[in-house]
Amino acid sequence: MHGPASASASASASAVEYAESYREKTNPYAIYAGQAATRPMARSGGTVRYGVQLGVDDYHGRLDEIRRSEYPQLFEPGSSRLKTVFLDHTGSTLYAASHIRAMADELLINIPANPHSQHAASQWTHLRIEQVRDRLLRFFGTTAEKYAVVFTANATGAIRLAGELTPFTRNGVFCYSRESHTSVVGVRNLAAERGVAIRPADFDEIKAIVLPENTAGTSLLAYPAQCNFSGQRFPLDMADNIYRLHRSSGEEEQEEEQCDHAPWWVLMDAAGFVSSSPLKLDALKVGPDFVAASMYKIFGAPTGLGVLLVKRSSIPYLGPKRYFGGGTVANISFDRRWQEFRHDVESRLEDGTLNFQAIVSLNHALDAHARNFGSLENVSWHTQSVTKYALKAMRALRHRNGEPVCHIYGHDDGAVWGPVVAFNLKDVHGSFIGYHDVERLAVMSGIALRTGRFCNPGAAQKWLQFTTAELIHLASLGISCGDENDVIAGKPVGALRISFGAITSKQDIDAFIEFLVRHYLNYTQPLSPKSLDKKMQVGGEIKAASAPACFVKTASAETTDTTSTQAVTAPDAQLHVEIDKIVIYPVKSCHGWEVPRDKAWELTRHGLKFDRAFVVMRHNDSRPMQQKRYPRMALIRPLIDLDRSRMVLEAPDHSPLEISLMADRMHLERIETLVCGNSFQAFRIISDEISSWLSSVLKVSCFLACEPQLLVSDTSNFSTDMLSLTDTISSIQSPLSASTKAEGASF
């Protein structure tokens, strides 16, 4: 959905003037902060207009001090200069310094111990755990009389447990809303194993599904309080509405606790919601049977800890657990399937020893949250103001031709929205810009955001407008969420997402808008006007257009996957591309190496010689390591020495590493590897020296693998072309102008 730019007037400034004004700032992230008048922003005629009348709540002027004292990780050490613009609070928010210090002091003063023992330290730990249960209930707006707190490994574990405990019956249904997280969608496998029908549905379809006349067995409805893709929010009172639908006229004055359970159980995934809004469960007459939440999404730490709130009036009707362990049983036989579970629901459902140190840490997390922000109501007010400010600024970004820069998903007037904004960027011609490229540039600019489909398949398909059949087709081509494919045939298969939390400031939003203006206002993608589609290259086969095409390998640090080569239909059969420089990437995802200008470079049927001839791999993963997940790969710089048939790798604080380019001189072991979803045979280079050097640089255990056909010994058998910087490539003459498929596998 697109919003119109504000009507407030602004002057234009040239790109040079804008850049100069930027450089004059001592803190480049504070370009708008604290100004009393509208700041005009423009780049070669584009406009950014939004009035400062739209303020951002700052907890009565306390936010800057909170950020400096409690979140020093945002700033350069010993400086007030912002180091990271953190806009991924839905992924995980940040922990407060006072929380971490208090927990460290606690561990040095007291002895958290296994609460299943009976000694003093164990009993102290047990008491702290129970105190935290009570505090969490108050935090969620309820009491121990209405809900029980069951600790789990994470929110996903809480959701799975709820699925196991739902007492499905024959003819029951598992219904989940379109905006459900993958963790909720996964419950369908548990339900299917019990013979339950599966009903994915848009939210406005749910009312008809849960009607009494459409209900034949005990069923479960699962939905999120807030969509983690778009930020759309959904009613917290779904359980109340279902209860009213199924209550007979003779029971209208009877309390819900005195009735048998309604045929529909309700699971609310509140993981994304409760980090920025109060839940207030006691304000609901009935309330959901299960509420799942994650602690690090609220407090930043501890990780590895979730909670499942279980409504006490539903406990007598819970289904049996499929597994039990640890202290969940009061009595158990060794040689017969006989056991007695503990009476209290918490002990009965919490398998094994609790993460007691993390639970003790929650006590200090709650203290820090209350001290810094007062209440979730205050956080809600703050994040709403930040979201409005960000949306207004993003919608105001317009190219010189009036086209919007940001294509925002949702946030219209027809729904309620949380502090999450999913979007893609468009160039001046209206073509989508690859979100991976934007993400890489954001990382280099110190901005933390998220890309992809955000583990939300239904919302992704809805907002990105692709069908299940299209998704399955993409998967058949080896394309999956998290890989390097972002725009296919002009259509994005994922999005960018920024999300805001209790400590997001106006300064953060201004820095992000400045980033968009600097890099994407009036931006035109190279060789990609609106009329030309970006094609795919999958598994070595380039799907070219029927017209002559030229293929241009870009020289950026992460354009080395087979899917990143651009195939562009030539609008003119006589199009010539002059070669400015040749950059190859001998080790995939590491730094490139520029071919010396006085050298001609061999062009084999696999592409430029030695390009992606090597990959770095982990022992526990069949996929090559990528710079996106292992940023230190950018530190490795290769150098090709053709005269000695060797490659030299260099990295800071490490001696150079020499590697032969002669395959017949290597000790190789055949392995299977996956590239873009396709399986290839590669060869691991057996060398302790090489593996140790790479592991030391990358700080993880890894090894080097290669494709021997891309090295020296085999390429001499193939017909090759020589490419030099004095050449031009004609779309008709180029050796790459026709669709080609290498007989051998390559990376």
XYZ file of C-alpha atoms in Angstrom, residues 606 612-615 663 666 668 670 673 680-685 705-712 714-715 744-747:
30
model
C 32.423 -22.573 -17.167
C 34.444 -19.655 -7.891
C 36.799 -22.574 -8.303
C 36.933 -22.907 -4.497
C 34.377 -22.844 -1.709
C 44.438 -30.354 -9.185
C 46.198 -31.920 -4.357
C 41.315 -34.657 -2.682
C 34.963 -36.536 -3.024
C 27.567 -30.183 -1.888
C 26.948 -31.349 -7.022
C 30.030 -33.450 -6.535
C 32.975 -31.463 -5.272
C 36.285 -32.362 -3.687
C 37.513 -31.559 -0.225
C 41.159 -30.516 -0.115
C 36.763 -27.600 -1.349
C 37.188 -27.231 -5.076
C 35.922 -28.293 -8.472
C 38.981 -29.745 -10.259
C 37.581 -29.009 -13.714
C 37.948 -25.314 -12.934
C 41.639 -25.598 -12.111
C 44.743 -25.789 -14.260
C 41.710 -29.921 -17.016
C 40.887 -26.599 -18.632
C 30.564 -30.562 -15.624
C 29.331 -29.169 -12.343
C 30.558 -25.798 -11.185
C 29.971 -23.574 -8.204
